[in-house]
Amino acid sequence: MDTGTAYEFTPGLPRLELTQVGRGTPYGEVLRRYWQPIALSSDASRTPRQVRVLGEDLILFRTGRGSPGLLYPRCAHRGASLFYGGVERDGIRCCYHGWVFDTEGRCLEQPCEPENGLHRDRVRQPWYPVHERYGLIWAYLGPPDRKPLLPRYDVLETAAADESLITDGSGVGGGGPAFLDFNWLQHWENVLDPFHVPILHARFSGFQFSPEMALMPEVQFEYTACGVRSTQRRFLGDGRTLRRVTEVMFPNLRVVPSPRLKAGPTNILGWVVPCDDESFQIFTVAKDAAPDFLIKLRSTYGGKAWSELTPEEHQRMPGDYEAQKSQGTITLHGDDHLITTDQGVAMLRRMMAKQIRNVADGGDPPGVIFDGNDVIAIEGGNFFEDQ
Amino acid sequence: MDTGTAYEFTPGLPRLELTQVGRGTPYGEVLRRYWQPIALSSDASRTPRQVRVLGEDLILFRTGRGSPGLLYPRCAHRGASLFYGGVERDGIRCCYHGWVFDTEGRCLEQPCEPENGLHRDRVRQPWYPVHERYGLIWAYLGPPDRKPLLPRYDVLETAAADESLITDGSGVGGGGPAFLDFNWLQHWENVLDPFHVPILHARFSGFQFSPEMALMPEVQFEYTACGVRSTQRRFLGDGRTLRRVTEVMFPNLRVVPSPRLKAGPTNILGWVVPCDDESFQIFTVAKDAAPDFLIKLRSTYGGKAWSELTPEEHQRMPGDYEAQKSQGTITLHGDDHLITTDQGVAMLRRMMAKQIRNVADGGDPPGVIFDGNDVIAIEGGNFFEDQ
Amino acid sequence: MDTGTAYEFTPGLPRLELTQVGRGTPYGEVLRRYWQPIALSSDASRTPRQVRVLGEDLILFRTGRGSPGLLYPRCAHRGASLFYGGVERDGIRCCYHGWVFDTEGRCLEQPCEPENGLHRDRVRQPWYPVHERYGLIWAYLGPPDRKPLLPRYDVLETAAADESLITDGSGVGGGGPAFLDFNWLQHWENVLDPFHVPILHARFSGFQFSPEMALMPEVQFEYTACGVRSTQRRFLGDGRTLRRVTEVMFPNLRVVPSPRLKAGPTNILGWVVPCDDESFQIFTVAKDAAPDFLIKLRSTYGGKAWSELTPEEHQRMPGDYEAQKSQGTITLHGDDHLITTDQGVAMLRRMMAKQIRNVADGGDPPGVIFDGNDVIAIEGGNFFEDQ
């Protein structure tokens, strides 16, 4: 008699506590304890822009004074969207009845009302604090009494004379479109999965990165104060060893040095920012002398970019996007068979569960800074060593 | 510490009792106590047409004898749609097995059965009564024992020698497409919101109507026997005052005189007819000498019609459609901050709630006529007065 | 007062126990007790293919050895889809970490693991048994201990010298597209409804088949060991009678001889295979000398194929697809008014309900064969008889 047929198989469940991002969800509250990049600086302008972050729809704009603002879209008066608002010197004016709000949601004018609104100070448009740094707009969507400092990163703070910062929101590292249509965690935990590299990125689809990456590495995983780190050693056959260090840092930072193997400490950081439970965007900052450094990182297939491939070519030459998206919009974690090579993924999930409990119990999650030194040290990189 | 951030904000709820239109819903039963325009007369033909009104899908046709019929779409026999039916002299024949129904749902033939169906009189295709007037098909979808007369309107009953009636279903007054994809009430209550006119229609998007409409009016609201009326006075600076009267009449009539300010009693009436909870259509009847009078009312933007604008132009030059649609598919009434200039909206919502209770208690809502004088007097208009 | 209006009408319910096809549903378990055609033989190749059958998503492929395989799509390791897998000599390799599975789901390799996976024999990718016959891939999705023989059919086993088998998955007999987007039972029970032929296929849309089919037949229905049979007699006016026999055989076989009236026992069999509750595909096998025999069966309208018609032409010339689809995605069986001419449909629904109880009680449904003679006799055909 046949054994193991699908007739007896019952699919497992997703681990929603790790994947959901909305307000009040377990990991959504962890994410909300950190500043998050939500847009490029250039996205904040006199033209209001809709952004979706952690399941919340918001309107981003920049006042005539140059200050970025991030407001709840439905006008506090009658609910017309501030997407249609007119940006002025000090705020944004709703198109319907002309109420004006500043970047902290205070109502400055109610032009149809007597004396421009005698009680306009009783109205507050819901808002979030924002900052600009590294060419990105950062927002804090968490509890006001826990708002930390916006951190700096050592690898982005020191640049050689010919280097500058490059900012990107087009999905560098995702292997697909700018907005990725599946759960963010499938991408983030992939950072701790160095074993897929020689299979997916070399055996399957040609050398998507560099020939050295086709070698099966020796890997060590370790917890850090702020996340999980993996150190991969590849013996290059010429007496040298490539020691490659990748890591994730809470709550959603990816530290993946160039897969083209630029030597030294990484010059790239990326944030895996959930739009909602079923989509995310990657914001990347790099430090390099070449303005097109990040664009050149992206894989091509016979000279074609990902977006130019046919469905048949996508099937034949899958990359990170195809592998991770095909796990499902939200993968069924309960079906996973984690084994020795999945140790990094298992460690990350354990640490996430631990921090969910920590935050729910009133604690501060790892890496938030309230005073003192706001510079975070990054260990990742490609290090070529003589044996 | 930050105050008023969106982290603590909980969105309000829609008032479903005012917005829902289906059978058995509070205001849906108020709507069903009146005749409703459901199509242009020219829409009823030998080609069956699908219409959706008050959440019900129905098939409209016109028999060979010239009588319009409005039937439930699924054939009483086996459920094939009468959309595919063949219209004959006395009714419509289902394409599947040929049953024929007249305009009151009686089964006239069952051609596959012995003797054309010995028991065909036991079958009744669900139907609704219809009338034609003013170039429109009117239907009564309510309880048969409460069916009122189909009313006339004084402003449409008297025409000068050169005037004729003009009928339109393309969304005149809606500022957008023919089928509007949000809740009907957001449009209807806008009729009682004269203050948005100088903001949305003048300050924001150029002079969408006439320069006089850019002036902030003095406004009085009052209840009438059948709805709510607003009287707006604009001091024109040349010694004259424009007294503009708009009103809503139960359950969904909009009385909005020409925003191009044609003087005198209004020559336009419009019905805001819900297709379902999330979409509606506007049927308009005007009396004028120019056949294109209604088409010329529609706003243009730099010579372009609404449907020709790019998304960027829609954002930069919003009109009624953009403002009302952006409130949400069904706005969150619980979030509204109604203040002095919203008195008309507040009065209308109170009157709707009162009539919901009245109808639920077995009463007749305002303006239904069962006998006697069936002509309704309309007060709306643009009146230029010397001070 | 009006009677019979739709205001008092409450729509009926679908009979889900007859229509649903998923694992654990009443008729879904009946369907699972038989082999089902799921694809053409040519669909199984080195390029993995997604198939959806009885509500289950599966991956079909053919190993380098030539064996078709049908596996659950999500890799047992981390859930990446085997749609992106690479087919090898003995199985399919997941693109993400390279696990290899054979056609019975056994894990042959785990290339990132020490020694290719010391415990790989503990993993089983869910799979289903498949066979090839008549140019089709057949799968058994039911309980392993009840797996019957894959039957043969007498009319397909004997071919004249110039005849060969023709296989089709493009929707022959459905009157529409290859994938039909409504419940399968609406199509299947139509086989027992000979009365619609002179109405839908002759009176309405011209002679979709042959002129003789426009004659209203005399019909007898009878239960058989494996389903329901209808015998239709048409008196041709030239002294001859056409005796046409159509039947359905459990669980979803349609025996409909050529409506172009090729004489003799039918040379066509068709399986109505549900993709899920709301869509299905028809697999057809014919035995004929002309390779385009099945393609020529399809109706044309003024020289145009179904897919070339405009929406207006579809409305004016409905066929089986329009009639059955318009009953609804799943028709409301509770609204049916079954009368004398619907006897076949009523008999089929009764037999389905009886077999649902039989299978739920542990019995074997009609026509499953566990040993001995595996050839099923088919009675259907077009027989021209002298009176």
PDB file of N, CA and C in Angstrom, chain A residues 23 29 32 47-48 72 74 76-81 83-86 93-99 110-114 124 126-129 141-145 147, chain B residues 1-9 11 189-190 193 195-196 199-200 203-204 216 314-315 318 322-324 326-327 331-332 335-342 345 349:
ATOM      1  N   ARG A  23      -0.191  47.379  14.674  1.00  0.00           N
ATOM      2  CA  ARG A  23      -0.191  47.856  16.047  1.00  0.00           C
ATOM      3  C   ARG A  23      -0.862  46.819  16.944  1.00  0.00           C
ATOM      4  N   GLU A  29       4.760  45.254  17.892  1.00  0.00           N
ATOM      5  CA  GLU A  29       5.147  46.144  18.999  1.00  0.00           C
ATOM      6  C   GLU A  29       6.664  46.174  19.192  1.00  0.00           C
ATOM      7  N   ARG A  32       7.906  48.570  16.555  1.00  0.00           N
ATOM      8  CA  ARG A  32       7.549  49.959  16.882  1.00  0.00           C
ATOM      9  C   ARG A  32       8.420  50.585  17.966  1.00  0.00           C
ATOM     10  N   THR A  47       4.571  67.609  -2.986  1.00  0.00           N
ATOM     11  CA  THR A  47       3.503  66.717  -3.469  1.00  0.00           C
ATOM     12  C   THR A  47       3.288  65.620  -2.427  1.00  0.00           C
ATOM     13  N   PRO A  48       2.128  65.608  -1.780  1.00  0.00           N
ATOM     14  CA  PRO A  48       1.898  64.582  -0.755  1.00  0.00           C
ATOM     15  C   PRO A  48       2.028  63.183  -1.347  1.00  0.00           C
ATOM     16  N   TYR A  72      -1.631  60.971   9.585  1.00  0.00           N
ATOM     17  CA  TYR A  72      -2.744  60.071   9.275  1.00  0.00           C
ATOM     18  C   TYR A  72      -3.494  60.665   8.089  1.00  0.00           C
ATOM     19  N   ARG A  74      -6.674  60.551   6.804  1.00  0.00           N
ATOM     20  CA  ARG A  74      -8.048  61.078   6.825  1.00  0.00           C
ATOM     21  C   ARG A  74      -8.082  62.356   7.654  1.00  0.00           C
ATOM     22  N   ALA A  76      -8.962  65.199  10.068  1.00  0.00           N
ATOM     23  CA  ALA A  76      -9.731  65.103  11.310  1.00  0.00           C
ATOM     24  C   ALA A  76     -11.119  65.716  11.190  1.00  0.00           C
ATOM     25  N   HIS A  77     -11.331  66.593  10.211  1.00  0.00           N
ATOM     26  CA  HIS A  77     -12.627  67.244  10.067  1.00  0.00           C
ATOM     27  C   HIS A  77     -13.681  66.277   9.518  1.00  0.00           C
ATOM     28  N   ARG A  78     -13.547  65.910   8.252  1.00  0.00           N
ATOM     29  CA  ARG A  78     -14.579  65.078   7.624  1.00  0.00           C
ATOM     30  C   ARG A  78     -13.983  63.887   6.880  1.00  0.00           C
ATOM     31  N   GLY A  79     -12.689  63.661   6.983  1.00  0.00           N
ATOM     32  CA  GLY A  79     -12.129  62.418   6.490  1.00  0.00           C
ATOM     33  C   GLY A  79     -11.616  62.423   5.067  1.00  0.00           C
ATOM     34  N   ALA A  80     -11.653  63.558   4.365  1.00  0.00           N
ATOM     35  CA  ALA A  80     -11.029  63.585   3.028  1.00  0.00           C
ATOM     36  C   ALA A  80      -9.528  63.369   3.191  1.00  0.00           C
ATOM     37  N   SER A  81      -8.923  62.755   2.182  1.00  0.00           N
ATOM     38  CA  SER A  81      -7.514  62.390   2.351  1.00  0.00           C
ATOM     39  C   SER A  81      -6.589  63.582   2.140  1.00  0.00           C
ATOM     40  N   PHE A  83      -3.844  63.274   0.994  1.00  0.00           N
ATOM     41  CA  PHE A  83      -3.162  63.033  -0.279  1.00  0.00           C
ATOM     42  C   PHE A  83      -3.497  64.137  -1.279  1.00  0.00           C
ATOM     43  N   TYR A  84      -4.722  64.656  -1.196  1.00  0.00           N
ATOM     44  CA  TYR A  84      -5.138  65.738  -2.090  1.00  0.00           C
ATOM     45  C   TYR A  84      -4.871  67.104  -1.479  1.00  0.00           C
ATOM     46  N   GLY A  85      -4.146  67.134  -0.369  1.00  0.00           N
ATOM     47  CA  GLY A  85      -3.906  68.397   0.314  1.00  0.00           C
ATOM     48  C   GLY A  85      -2.914  69.274  -0.429  1.00  0.00           C
ATOM     49  N   GLY A  86      -2.936  70.539  -0.072  1.00  0.00           N
ATOM     50  CA  GLY A  86      -1.989  71.502  -0.635  1.00  0.00           C
ATOM     51  C   GLY A  86      -0.950  71.826   0.422  1.00  0.00           C
ATOM     52  N   ARG A  93      -2.832  71.732   3.773  1.00  0.00           N
ATOM     53  CA  ARG A  93      -4.215  72.195   3.813  1.00  0.00           C
ATOM     54  C   ARG A  93      -5.109  71.157   3.147  1.00  0.00           C
ATOM     55  N   CYS A  94      -6.151  70.708   3.855  1.00  0.00           N
ATOM     56  CA  CYS A  94      -7.083  69.730   3.280  1.00  0.00           C
ATOM     57  C   CYS A  94      -7.854  70.365   2.137  1.00  0.00           C
ATOM     58  N   CYS A  95      -8.064  69.594   1.070  1.00  0.00           N
ATOM     59  CA  CYS A  95      -8.709  70.146  -0.119  1.00  0.00           C
ATOM     60  C   CYS A  95     -10.196  70.424   0.086  1.00  0.00           C
ATOM     61  N   TYR A  96     -10.808  69.775   1.075  1.00  0.00           N
ATOM     62  CA  TYR A  96     -12.281  69.794   1.127  1.00  0.00           C
ATOM     63  C   TYR A  96     -12.794  71.083   1.779  1.00  0.00           C
ATOM     64  N   HIS A  97     -12.318  71.389   3.008  1.00  0.00           N
ATOM     65  CA  HIS A  97     -12.770  72.603   3.696  1.00  0.00           C
ATOM     66  C   HIS A  97     -11.610  73.453   4.187  1.00  0.00           C
ATOM     67  N   GLY A  98     -10.384  73.066   3.772  1.00  0.00           N
ATOM     68  CA  GLY A  98      -9.260  73.964   3.955  1.00  0.00           C
ATOM     69  C   GLY A  98      -8.584  73.962   5.322  1.00  0.00           C
ATOM     70  N   TRP A  99      -8.879  73.010   6.190  1.00  0.00           N
ATOM     71  CA  TRP A  99      -8.157  72.965   7.459  1.00  0.00           C
ATOM     72  C   TRP A  99      -6.663  72.751   7.185  1.00  0.00           C
ATOM     73  N   GLN A 110      -8.992  76.991  10.182  1.00  0.00           N
ATOM     74  CA  GLN A 110     -10.265  76.410   9.760  1.00  0.00           C
ATOM     75  C   GLN A 110     -10.993  77.517   9.002  1.00  0.00           C
ATOM     76  N   PRO A 111     -10.663  77.715   7.727  1.00  0.00           N
ATOM     77  CA  PRO A 111     -11.029  78.957   7.044  1.00  0.00           C
ATOM     78  C   PRO A 111     -12.524  79.172   6.851  1.00  0.00           C
ATOM     79  N   CYS A 112     -13.363  78.135   6.923  1.00  0.00           N
ATOM     80  CA  CYS A 112     -14.805  78.353   6.760  1.00  0.00           C
ATOM     81  C   CYS A 112     -15.456  78.776   8.079  1.00  0.00           C
ATOM     82  N   GLU A 113     -14.732  78.610   9.174  1.00  0.00           N
ATOM     83  CA  GLU A 113     -15.312  78.865  10.495  1.00  0.00           C
ATOM     84  C   GLU A 113     -15.127  80.335  10.889  1.00  0.00           C
ATOM     85  N   PRO A 114     -16.000  80.852  11.761  1.00  0.00           N
ATOM     86  CA  PRO A 114     -15.807  82.199  12.293  1.00  0.00           C
ATOM     87  C   PRO A 114     -14.429  82.306  12.951  1.00  0.00           C
ATOM     88  N   ARG A 124      -6.617  67.549  16.797  1.00  0.00           N
ATOM     89  CA  ARG A 124      -5.247  67.103  16.522  1.00  0.00           C
ATOM     90  C   ARG A 124      -5.283  66.035  15.443  1.00  0.00           C
ATOM     91  N   PRO A 126      -3.762  62.959  13.803  1.00  0.00           N
ATOM     92  CA  PRO A 126      -2.760  61.961  14.238  1.00  0.00           C
ATOM     93  C   PRO A 126      -1.497  62.051  13.376  1.00  0.00           C
ATOM     94  N   TRP A 127      -0.353  62.008  14.013  1.00  0.00           N
ATOM     95  CA  TRP A 127       0.942  62.249  13.355  1.00  0.00           C
ATOM     96  C   TRP A 127       1.997  61.313  13.938  1.00  0.00           C
ATOM     97  N   TYR A 128       3.143  61.240  13.288  1.00  0.00           N
ATOM     98  CA  TYR A 128       4.292  60.517  13.821  1.00  0.00           C
ATOM     99  C   TYR A 128       5.545  61.383  13.680  1.00  0.00           C
ATOM    100  N   PRO A 129       6.440  61.305  14.642  1.00  0.00           N
ATOM    101  CA  PRO A 129       7.694  62.047  14.527  1.00  0.00           C
ATOM    102  C   PRO A 129       8.585  61.449  13.436  1.00  0.00           C
ATOM    103  N   LEU A 141       7.060  54.947  15.149  1.00  0.00           N
ATOM    104  CA  LEU A 141       5.631  54.646  15.220  1.00  0.00           C
ATOM    105  C   LEU A 141       5.233  54.033  16.559  1.00  0.00           C
ATOM    106  N   GLY A 142       6.088  54.140  17.551  1.00  0.00           N
ATOM    107  CA  GLY A 142       5.837  53.451  18.808  1.00  0.00           C
ATOM    108  C   GLY A 142       5.306  54.334  19.904  1.00  0.00           C
ATOM    109  N   PRO A 143       5.270  53.811  21.135  1.00  0.00           N
ATOM    110  CA  PRO A 143       4.764  54.577  22.281  1.00  0.00           C
ATOM    111  C   PRO A 143       5.672  55.784  22.548  1.00  0.00           C
ATOM    112  N   PRO A 144       5.086  56.979  22.662  1.00  0.00           N
ATOM    113  CA  PRO A 144       5.904  58.199  22.805  1.00  0.00           C
ATOM    114  C   PRO A 144       6.874  58.141  23.989  1.00  0.00           C
ATOM    115  N   ASP A 145       6.478  57.511  25.070  1.00  0.00           N
ATOM    116  CA  ASP A 145       7.368  57.529  26.241  1.00  0.00           C
ATOM    117  C   ASP A 145       8.543  56.561  26.091  1.00  0.00           C
ATOM    118  N   LYS A 147      10.357  56.518  23.057  1.00  0.00           N
ATOM    119  CA  LYS A 147      11.036  56.918  21.822  1.00  0.00           C
ATOM    120  C   LYS A 147      12.549  56.986  22.049  1.00  0.00           C
TER     121      LYS A 147
ATOM    122  N   MET B   1       7.592  64.979  25.919  1.00  0.00           N
ATOM    123  CA  MET B   1       7.147  63.759  25.237  1.00  0.00           C
ATOM    124  C   MET B   1       6.125  64.134  24.157  1.00  0.00           C
ATOM    125  N   ASP B   2       6.158  63.425  23.029  1.00  0.00           N
ATOM    126  CA  ASP B   2       5.216  63.703  21.948  1.00  0.00           C
ATOM    127  C   ASP B   2       3.781  63.474  22.417  1.00  0.00           C
ATOM    128  N   THR B   3       2.891  64.331  21.978  1.00  0.00           N
ATOM    129  CA  THR B   3       1.464  64.127  22.262  1.00  0.00           C
ATOM    130  C   THR B   3       0.704  64.034  20.951  1.00  0.00           C
ATOM    131  N   GLY B   4      -0.428  63.346  21.019  1.00  0.00           N
ATOM    132  CA  GLY B   4      -1.310  63.286  19.852  1.00  0.00           C
ATOM    133  C   GLY B   4      -0.810  62.418  18.719  1.00  0.00           C
ATOM    134  N   THR B   5       0.147  61.528  18.960  1.00  0.00           N
ATOM    135  CA  THR B   5       0.643  60.716  17.841  1.00  0.00           C
ATOM    136  C   THR B   5      -0.379  59.637  17.476  1.00  0.00           C
ATOM    137  N   ALA B   6      -0.216  59.121  16.292  1.00  0.00           N
ATOM    138  CA  ALA B   6      -1.165  58.121  15.792  1.00  0.00           C
ATOM    139  C   ALA B   6      -1.067  56.805  16.553  1.00  0.00           C
ATOM    140  N   TYR B   7      -0.008  56.624  17.339  1.00  0.00           N
ATOM    141  CA  TYR B   7       0.128  55.367  18.076  1.00  0.00           C
ATOM    142  C   TYR B   7      -1.054  55.125  19.006  1.00  0.00           C
ATOM    143  N   GLU B   8      -1.592  56.221  19.560  1.00  0.00           N
ATOM    144  CA  GLU B   8      -2.716  56.076  20.494  1.00  0.00           C
ATOM    145  C   GLU B   8      -4.069  56.215  19.810  1.00  0.00           C
ATOM    146  N   PHE B   9      -4.076  56.440  18.504  1.00  0.00           N
ATOM    147  CA  PHE B   9      -5.315  56.750  17.791  1.00  0.00           C
ATOM    148  C   PHE B   9      -6.041  55.476  17.379  1.00  0.00           C
ATOM    149  N   PRO B  11      -9.204  54.401  14.996  1.00  0.00           N
ATOM    150  CA  PRO B  11     -10.184  54.925  14.043  1.00  0.00           C
ATOM    151  C   PRO B  11     -11.620  54.665  14.494  1.00  0.00           C
ATOM    152  N   GLU B 189     -24.930  64.057   1.213  1.00  0.00           N
ATOM    153  CA  GLU B 189     -24.842  65.053   2.273  1.00  0.00           C
ATOM    154  C   GLU B 189     -23.947  66.228   1.875  1.00  0.00           C
ATOM    155  N   ASN B 190     -23.129  66.027   0.852  1.00  0.00           N
ATOM    156  CA  ASN B 190     -22.328  67.130   0.325  1.00  0.00           C
ATOM    157  C   ASN B 190     -23.213  68.268  -0.205  1.00  0.00           C
ATOM    158  N   ASP B 193     -23.524  71.072   2.197  1.00  0.00           N
ATOM    159  CA  ASP B 193     -22.210  71.542   2.651  1.00  0.00           C
ATOM    160  C   ASP B 193     -21.740  72.658   1.716  1.00  0.00           C
ATOM    161  N   PHE B 195     -20.055  75.208   2.283  1.00  0.00           N
ATOM    162  CA  PHE B 195     -18.773  75.833   2.609  1.00  0.00           C
ATOM    163  C   PHE B 195     -17.602  75.222   1.844  1.00  0.00           C
ATOM    164  N   HIS B 196     -17.742  74.009   1.396  1.00  0.00           N
ATOM    165  CA  HIS B 196     -16.625  73.431   0.655  1.00  0.00           C
ATOM    166  C   HIS B 196     -16.452  74.116  -0.707  1.00  0.00           C
ATOM    167  N   ILE B 199     -13.615  76.584  -1.122  1.00  0.00           N
ATOM    168  CA  ILE B 199     -12.307  75.947  -0.907  1.00  0.00           C
ATOM    169  C   ILE B 199     -12.013  74.982  -2.047  1.00  0.00           C
ATOM    170  N   LEU B 200     -12.761  73.890  -2.090  1.00  0.00           N
ATOM    171  CA  LEU B 200     -12.455  72.835  -3.058  1.00  0.00           C
ATOM    172  C   LEU B 200     -12.598  73.324  -4.488  1.00  0.00           C
ATOM    173  N   ARG B 203     -10.462  77.708  -4.500  1.00  0.00           N
ATOM    174  CA  ARG B 203      -9.101  77.909  -4.033  1.00  0.00           C
ATOM    175  C   ARG B 203      -8.182  76.801  -4.527  1.00  0.00           C
ATOM    176  N   PHE B 204      -8.706  75.560  -4.561  1.00  0.00           N
ATOM    177  CA  PHE B 204      -7.824  74.431  -4.826  1.00  0.00           C
ATOM    178  C   PHE B 204      -7.599  74.164  -6.296  1.00  0.00           C
ATOM    179  N   MET B 216     -17.085  83.344   0.024  1.00  0.00           N
ATOM    180  CA  MET B 216     -17.578  82.597   1.187  1.00  0.00           C
ATOM    181  C   MET B 216     -18.999  83.090   1.496  1.00  0.00           C
ATOM    182  N   HIS B 314      -5.158  64.661 -11.256  1.00  0.00           N
ATOM    183  CA  HIS B 314      -6.239  64.451 -10.284  1.00  0.00           C
ATOM    184  C   HIS B 314      -5.780  64.851  -8.885  1.00  0.00           C
ATOM    185  N   GLN B 315      -4.532  64.498  -8.545  1.00  0.00           N
ATOM    186  CA  GLN B 315      -4.043  64.854  -7.216  1.00  0.00           C
ATOM    187  C   GLN B 315      -3.939  66.368  -7.056  1.00  0.00           C
ATOM    188  N   PRO B 318      -8.098  68.364  -7.288  1.00  0.00           N
ATOM    189  CA  PRO B 318      -9.196  67.498  -6.832  1.00  0.00           C
ATOM    190  C   PRO B 318     -10.542  68.211  -6.952  1.00  0.00           C
ATOM    191  N   GLU B 322     -12.819  63.296  -5.975  1.00  0.00           N
ATOM    192  CA  GLU B 322     -11.600  62.970  -5.240  1.00  0.00           C
ATOM    193  C   GLU B 322     -11.814  63.180  -3.734  1.00  0.00           C
ATOM    194  N   ALA B 323     -12.449  64.291  -3.363  1.00  0.00           N
ATOM    195  CA  ALA B 323     -12.640  64.564  -1.936  1.00  0.00           C
ATOM    196  C   ALA B 323     -13.519  63.494  -1.292  1.00  0.00           C
ATOM    197  N   GLN B 324     -14.622  63.162  -1.957  1.00  0.00           N
ATOM    198  CA  GLN B 324     -15.585  62.249  -1.331  1.00  0.00           C
ATOM    199  C   GLN B 324     -15.114  60.794  -1.379  1.00  0.00           C
ATOM    200  N   SER B 326     -12.073  59.860  -1.369  1.00  0.00           N
ATOM    201  CA  SER B 326     -10.936  59.712  -0.454  1.00  0.00           C
ATOM    202  C   SER B 326     -11.379  59.648   1.008  1.00  0.00           C
ATOM    203  N   GLN B 327     -12.633  59.978   1.290  1.00  0.00           N
ATOM    204  CA  GLN B 327     -13.150  59.747   2.650  1.00  0.00           C
ATOM    205  C   GLN B 327     -13.212  58.252   2.972  1.00  0.00           C
ATOM    206  N   THR B 331     -17.194  56.154   4.556  1.00  0.00           N
ATOM    207  CA  THR B 331     -16.414  56.991   5.466  1.00  0.00           C
ATOM    208  C   THR B 331     -16.646  56.558   6.923  1.00  0.00           C
ATOM    209  N   LEU B 332     -15.714  56.928   7.778  1.00  0.00           N
ATOM    210  CA  LEU B 332     -15.819  56.607   9.197  1.00  0.00           C
ATOM    211  C   LEU B 332     -16.482  57.786   9.893  1.00  0.00           C
ATOM    212  N   ASP B 335     -15.366  59.361  13.145  1.00  0.00           N
ATOM    213  CA  ASP B 335     -14.170  60.215  13.230  1.00  0.00           C
ATOM    214  C   ASP B 335     -14.457  61.681  12.918  1.00  0.00           C
ATOM    215  N   ASP B 336     -15.651  61.970  12.410  1.00  0.00           N
ATOM    216  CA  ASP B 336     -15.937  63.354  12.013  1.00  0.00           C
ATOM    217  C   ASP B 336     -15.869  64.299  13.218  1.00  0.00           C
ATOM    218  N   HIS B 337     -15.327  65.476  12.975  1.00  0.00           N
ATOM    219  CA  HIS B 337     -15.425  66.576  13.941  1.00  0.00           C
ATOM    220  C   HIS B 337     -16.376  67.612  13.344  1.00  0.00           C
ATOM    221  N   LEU B 338     -17.686  67.437  13.582  1.00  0.00           N
ATOM    222  CA  LEU B 338     -18.660  68.357  13.005  1.00  0.00           C
ATOM    223  C   LEU B 338     -18.670  69.638  13.832  1.00  0.00           C
ATOM    224  N   ILE B 339     -18.547  70.781  13.143  1.00  0.00           N
ATOM    225  CA  ILE B 339     -18.566  72.065  13.840  1.00  0.00           C
ATOM    226  C   ILE B 339     -19.620  72.976  13.220  1.00  0.00           C
ATOM    227  N   THR B 340     -19.556  74.268  13.479  1.00  0.00           N
ATOM    228  CA  THR B 340     -20.689  75.127  13.097  1.00  0.00           C
ATOM    229  C   THR B 340     -21.002  75.041  11.615  1.00  0.00           C
ATOM    230  N   THR B 341     -19.989  74.995  10.777  1.00  0.00           N
ATOM    231  CA  THR B 341     -20.247  74.990   9.338  1.00  0.00           C
ATOM    232  C   THR B 341     -20.749  73.638   8.833  1.00  0.00           C
ATOM    233  N   ASP B 342     -20.802  72.653   9.694  1.00  0.00           N
ATOM    234  CA  ASP B 342     -21.315  71.328   9.309  1.00  0.00           C
ATOM    235  C   ASP B 342     -22.750  71.125   9.774  1.00  0.00           C
ATOM    236  N   VAL B 345     -25.090  69.038   7.476  1.00  0.00           N
ATOM    237  CA  VAL B 345     -24.805  67.603   7.500  1.00  0.00           C
ATOM    238  C   VAL B 345     -25.367  66.982   8.778  1.00  0.00           C
ATOM    239  N   ARG B 349     -28.313  64.018   9.023  1.00  0.00           N
ATOM    240  CA  ARG B 349     -28.115  62.717   9.689  1.00  0.00           C
ATOM    241  C   ARG B 349     -29.164  62.510  10.784  1.00  0.00           C
TER     242      ARG B 349
END
